[in-house]
N, CA, C and O atoms as a Tinker XYZ file with bonds, in Angstrom:
   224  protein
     1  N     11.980000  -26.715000    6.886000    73     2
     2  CA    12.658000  -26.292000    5.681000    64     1     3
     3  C     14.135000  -26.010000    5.968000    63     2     4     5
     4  O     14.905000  -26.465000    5.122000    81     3
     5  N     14.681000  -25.349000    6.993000    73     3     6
     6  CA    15.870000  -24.937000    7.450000    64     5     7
     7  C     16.684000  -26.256000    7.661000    63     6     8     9
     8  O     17.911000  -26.171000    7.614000    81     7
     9  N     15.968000  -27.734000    7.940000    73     7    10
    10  CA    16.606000  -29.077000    8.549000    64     9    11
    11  C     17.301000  -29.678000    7.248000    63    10    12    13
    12  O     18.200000  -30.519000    7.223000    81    11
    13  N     16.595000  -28.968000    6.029000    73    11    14
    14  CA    16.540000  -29.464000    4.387000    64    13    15
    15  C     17.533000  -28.367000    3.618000    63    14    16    17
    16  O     18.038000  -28.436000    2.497000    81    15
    17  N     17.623000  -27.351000    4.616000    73    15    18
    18  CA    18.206000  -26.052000    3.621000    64    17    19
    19  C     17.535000  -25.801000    2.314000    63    18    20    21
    20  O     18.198000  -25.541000    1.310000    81    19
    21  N     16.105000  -25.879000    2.303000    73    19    22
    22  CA    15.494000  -25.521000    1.489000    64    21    23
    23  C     15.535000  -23.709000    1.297000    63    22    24    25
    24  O     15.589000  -23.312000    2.461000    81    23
    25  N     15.534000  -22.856000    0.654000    73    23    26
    26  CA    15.744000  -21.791000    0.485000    64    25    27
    27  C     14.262000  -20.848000    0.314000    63    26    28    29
    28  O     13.667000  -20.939000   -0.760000    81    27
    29  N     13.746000  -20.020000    1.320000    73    27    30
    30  CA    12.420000  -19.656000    1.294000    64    29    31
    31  C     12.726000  -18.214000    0.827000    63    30    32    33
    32  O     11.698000  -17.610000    0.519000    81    31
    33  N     13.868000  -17.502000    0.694000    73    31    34
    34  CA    14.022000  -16.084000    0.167000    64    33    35
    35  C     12.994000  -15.272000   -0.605000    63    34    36    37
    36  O     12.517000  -14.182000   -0.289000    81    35
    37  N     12.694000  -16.181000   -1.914000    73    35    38
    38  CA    12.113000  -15.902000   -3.349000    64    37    39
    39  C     10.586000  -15.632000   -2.550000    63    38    40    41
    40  O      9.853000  -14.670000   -2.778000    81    39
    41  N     10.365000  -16.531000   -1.745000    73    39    42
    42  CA     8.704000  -16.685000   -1.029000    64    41    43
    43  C      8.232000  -15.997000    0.153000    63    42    44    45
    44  O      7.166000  -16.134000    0.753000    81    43
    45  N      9.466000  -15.035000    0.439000    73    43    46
    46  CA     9.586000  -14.559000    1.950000    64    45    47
    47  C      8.400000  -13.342000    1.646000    63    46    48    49
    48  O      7.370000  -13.344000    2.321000    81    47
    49  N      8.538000  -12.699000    0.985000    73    47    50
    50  CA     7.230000  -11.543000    0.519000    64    49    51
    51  C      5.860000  -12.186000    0.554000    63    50    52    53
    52  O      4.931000  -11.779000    1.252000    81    51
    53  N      5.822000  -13.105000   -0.165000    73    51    54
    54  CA     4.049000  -14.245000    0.017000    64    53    55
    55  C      3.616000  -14.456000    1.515000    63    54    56    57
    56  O      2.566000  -14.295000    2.137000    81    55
    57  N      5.268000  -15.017000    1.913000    73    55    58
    58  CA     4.740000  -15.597000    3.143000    64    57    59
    59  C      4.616000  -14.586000    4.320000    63    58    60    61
    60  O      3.961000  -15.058000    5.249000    81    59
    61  N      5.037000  -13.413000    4.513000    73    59    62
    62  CA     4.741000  -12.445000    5.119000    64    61    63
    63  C      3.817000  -11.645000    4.928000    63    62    64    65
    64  O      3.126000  -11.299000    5.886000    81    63
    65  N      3.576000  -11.158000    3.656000    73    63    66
    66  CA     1.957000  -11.258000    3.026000    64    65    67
    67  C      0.703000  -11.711000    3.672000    63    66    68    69
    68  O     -0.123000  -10.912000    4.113000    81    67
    69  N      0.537000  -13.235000    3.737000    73    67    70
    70  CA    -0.370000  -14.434000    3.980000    64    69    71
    71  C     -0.221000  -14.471000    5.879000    63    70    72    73
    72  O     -1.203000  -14.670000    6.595000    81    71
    73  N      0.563000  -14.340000    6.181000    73    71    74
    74  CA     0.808000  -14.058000    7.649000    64    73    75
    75  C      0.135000  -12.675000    8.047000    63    74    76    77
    76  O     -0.702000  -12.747000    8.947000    81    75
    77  N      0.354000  -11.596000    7.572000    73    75    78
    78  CA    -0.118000  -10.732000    7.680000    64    77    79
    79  C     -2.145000  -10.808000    7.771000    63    78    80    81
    80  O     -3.090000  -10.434000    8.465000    81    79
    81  N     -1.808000  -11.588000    6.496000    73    79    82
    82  CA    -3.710000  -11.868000    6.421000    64    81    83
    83  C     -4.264000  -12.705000    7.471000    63    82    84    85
    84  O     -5.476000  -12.760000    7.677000    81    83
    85  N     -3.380000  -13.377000    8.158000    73    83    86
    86  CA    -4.184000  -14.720000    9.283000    64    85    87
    87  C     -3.763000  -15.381000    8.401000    63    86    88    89
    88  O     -3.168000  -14.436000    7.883000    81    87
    89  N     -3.569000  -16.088000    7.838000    73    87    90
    90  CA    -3.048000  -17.078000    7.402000    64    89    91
    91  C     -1.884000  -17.986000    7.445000    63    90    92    93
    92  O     -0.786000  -17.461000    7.260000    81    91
    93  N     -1.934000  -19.236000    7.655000    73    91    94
    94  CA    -0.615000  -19.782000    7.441000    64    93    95
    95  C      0.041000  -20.619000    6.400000    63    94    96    97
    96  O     -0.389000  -21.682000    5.954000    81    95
    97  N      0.869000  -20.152000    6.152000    73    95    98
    98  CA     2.020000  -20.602000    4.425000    64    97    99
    99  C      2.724000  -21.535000    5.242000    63    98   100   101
   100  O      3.322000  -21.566000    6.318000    81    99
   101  N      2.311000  -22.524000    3.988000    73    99   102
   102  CA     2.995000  -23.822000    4.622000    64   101   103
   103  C      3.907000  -24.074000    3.403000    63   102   104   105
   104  O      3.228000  -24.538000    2.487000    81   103
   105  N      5.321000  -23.920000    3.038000    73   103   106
   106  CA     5.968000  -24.257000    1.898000    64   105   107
   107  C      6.024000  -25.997000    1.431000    63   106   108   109
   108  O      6.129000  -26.985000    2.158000    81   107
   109  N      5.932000  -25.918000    0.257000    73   107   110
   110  CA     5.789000  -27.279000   -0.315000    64   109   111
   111  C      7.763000  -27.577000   -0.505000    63   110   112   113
   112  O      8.295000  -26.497000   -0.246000    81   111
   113  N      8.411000  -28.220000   -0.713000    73   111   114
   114  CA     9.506000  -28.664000   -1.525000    64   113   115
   115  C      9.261000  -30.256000   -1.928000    63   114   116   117
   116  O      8.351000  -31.047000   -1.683000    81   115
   117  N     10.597000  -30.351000   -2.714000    73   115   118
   118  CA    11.189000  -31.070000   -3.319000    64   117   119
   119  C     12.416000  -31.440000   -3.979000    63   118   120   121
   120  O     12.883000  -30.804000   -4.924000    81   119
   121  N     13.137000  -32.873000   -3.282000    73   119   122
   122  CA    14.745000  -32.525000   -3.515000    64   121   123
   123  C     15.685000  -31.138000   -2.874000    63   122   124   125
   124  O     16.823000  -30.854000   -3.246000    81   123
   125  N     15.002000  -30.503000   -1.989000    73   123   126
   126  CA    15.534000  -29.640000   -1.718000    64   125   127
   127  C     15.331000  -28.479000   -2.256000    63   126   128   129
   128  O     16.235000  -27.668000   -2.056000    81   127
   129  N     14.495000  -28.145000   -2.839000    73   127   130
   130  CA    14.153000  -26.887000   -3.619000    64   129   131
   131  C     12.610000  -26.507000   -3.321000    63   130   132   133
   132  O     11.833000  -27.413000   -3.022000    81   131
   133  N     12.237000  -25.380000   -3.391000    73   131   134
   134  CA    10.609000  -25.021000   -2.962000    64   133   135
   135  C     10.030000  -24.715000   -4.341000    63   134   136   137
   136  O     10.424000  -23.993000   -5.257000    81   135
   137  N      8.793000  -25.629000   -4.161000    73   135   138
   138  CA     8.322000  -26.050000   -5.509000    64   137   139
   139  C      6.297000  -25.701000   -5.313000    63   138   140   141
   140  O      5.319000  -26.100000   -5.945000    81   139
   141  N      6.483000  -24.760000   -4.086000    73   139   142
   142  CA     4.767000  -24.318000   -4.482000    64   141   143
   143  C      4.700000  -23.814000   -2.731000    63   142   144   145
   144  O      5.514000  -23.992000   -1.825000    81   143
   145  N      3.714000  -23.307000   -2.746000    73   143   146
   146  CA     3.357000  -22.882000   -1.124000    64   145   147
   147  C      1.922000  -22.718000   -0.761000    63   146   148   149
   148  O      1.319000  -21.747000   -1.217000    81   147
   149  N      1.357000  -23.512000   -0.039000    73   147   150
   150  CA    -0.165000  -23.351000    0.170000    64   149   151
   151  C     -0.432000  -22.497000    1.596000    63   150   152   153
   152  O      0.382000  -22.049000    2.404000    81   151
   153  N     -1.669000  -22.462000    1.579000    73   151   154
   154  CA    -2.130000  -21.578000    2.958000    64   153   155
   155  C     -2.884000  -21.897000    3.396000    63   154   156   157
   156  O     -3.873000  -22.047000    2.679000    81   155
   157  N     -3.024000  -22.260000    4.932000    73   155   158
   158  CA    -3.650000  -22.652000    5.790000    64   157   159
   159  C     -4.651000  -21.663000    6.408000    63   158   160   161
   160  O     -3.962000  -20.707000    6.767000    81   159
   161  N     -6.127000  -21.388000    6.753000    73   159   162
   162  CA    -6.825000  -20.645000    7.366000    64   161   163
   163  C     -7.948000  -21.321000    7.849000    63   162   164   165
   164  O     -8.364000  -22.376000    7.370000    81   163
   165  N     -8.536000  -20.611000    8.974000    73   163   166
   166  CA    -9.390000  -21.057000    9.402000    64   165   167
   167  C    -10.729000  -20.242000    9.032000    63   166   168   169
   168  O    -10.662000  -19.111000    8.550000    81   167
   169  N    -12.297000  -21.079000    9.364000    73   167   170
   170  CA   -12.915000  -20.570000    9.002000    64   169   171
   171  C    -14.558000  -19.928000    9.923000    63   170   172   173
   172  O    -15.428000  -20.548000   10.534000    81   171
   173  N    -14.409000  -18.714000    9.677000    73   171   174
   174  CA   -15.382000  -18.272000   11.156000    64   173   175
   175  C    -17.002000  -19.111000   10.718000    63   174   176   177
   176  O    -17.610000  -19.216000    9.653000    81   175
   177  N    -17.252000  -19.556000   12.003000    73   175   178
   178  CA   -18.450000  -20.632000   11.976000    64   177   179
   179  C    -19.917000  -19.779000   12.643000    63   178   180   181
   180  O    -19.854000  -19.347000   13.794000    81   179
   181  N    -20.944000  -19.630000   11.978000    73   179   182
   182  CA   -22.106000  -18.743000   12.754000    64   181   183
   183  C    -22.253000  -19.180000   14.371000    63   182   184   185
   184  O    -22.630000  -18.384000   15.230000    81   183
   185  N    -21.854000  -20.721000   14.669000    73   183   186
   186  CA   -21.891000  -20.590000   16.301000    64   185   187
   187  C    -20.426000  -20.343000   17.153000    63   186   188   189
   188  O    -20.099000  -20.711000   18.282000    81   187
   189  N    -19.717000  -19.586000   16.154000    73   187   190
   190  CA   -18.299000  -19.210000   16.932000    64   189   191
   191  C    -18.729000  -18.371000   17.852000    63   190   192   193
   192  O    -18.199000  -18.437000   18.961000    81   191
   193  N    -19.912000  -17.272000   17.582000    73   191   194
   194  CA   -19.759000  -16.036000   18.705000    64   193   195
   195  C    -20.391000  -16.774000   20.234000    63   194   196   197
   196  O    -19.984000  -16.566000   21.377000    81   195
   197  N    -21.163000  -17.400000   19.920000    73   195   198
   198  CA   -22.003000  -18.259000   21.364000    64   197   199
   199  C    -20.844000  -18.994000   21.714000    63   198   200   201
   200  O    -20.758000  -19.132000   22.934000    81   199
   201  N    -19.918000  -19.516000   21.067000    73   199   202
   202  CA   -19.230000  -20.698000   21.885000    64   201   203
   203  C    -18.173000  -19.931000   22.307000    63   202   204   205
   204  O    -17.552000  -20.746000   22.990000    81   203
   205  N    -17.440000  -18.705000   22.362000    73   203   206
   206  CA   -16.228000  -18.076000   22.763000    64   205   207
   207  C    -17.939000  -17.247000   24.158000    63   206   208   209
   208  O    -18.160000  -17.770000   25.250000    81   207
   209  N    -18.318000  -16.680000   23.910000    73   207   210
   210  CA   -19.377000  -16.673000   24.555000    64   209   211
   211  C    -19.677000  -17.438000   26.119000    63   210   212   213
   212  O    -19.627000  -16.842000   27.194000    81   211
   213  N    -19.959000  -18.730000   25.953000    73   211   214
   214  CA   -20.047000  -19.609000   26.732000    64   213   215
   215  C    -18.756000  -20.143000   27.616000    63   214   216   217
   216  O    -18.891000  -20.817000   28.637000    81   215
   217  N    -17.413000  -19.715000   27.035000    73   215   218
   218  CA   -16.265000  -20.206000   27.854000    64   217   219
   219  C    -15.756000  -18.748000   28.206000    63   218   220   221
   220  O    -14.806000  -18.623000   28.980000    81   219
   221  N    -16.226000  -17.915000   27.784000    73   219   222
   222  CA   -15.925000  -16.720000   28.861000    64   221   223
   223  C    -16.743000  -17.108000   30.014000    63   222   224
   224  O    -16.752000  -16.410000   31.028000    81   223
């Protein structure tokens, strides 16, 4: 966004927000302007605890 000078100010509260939660804000633009922001997360799987488990 910074390579575009897209301006994340208005979104800086969401995206610190959503960071805060685990999450990652991925800003959308267009033409140079930010035009939506989605969020990236992951999702805990019932064989996550055996497999962190097994590589300890």
């Amino acid at each position: 966004m910074q390579d575009n000078a897209v301006d994340l100010q208005l979104a800086q509260p969401d995206i610190e927000r959503l960071s805060r939660q685990g999450a990652t804000p991925a800003p959308l633009a267009q033409e140079g302007e930010l035009v939506g922001l989605i969020t990236l997360r992951d999702q805990r799987r019932p064989e996550s605890k055996a497999a962190l488990a097994w590589l300890r």
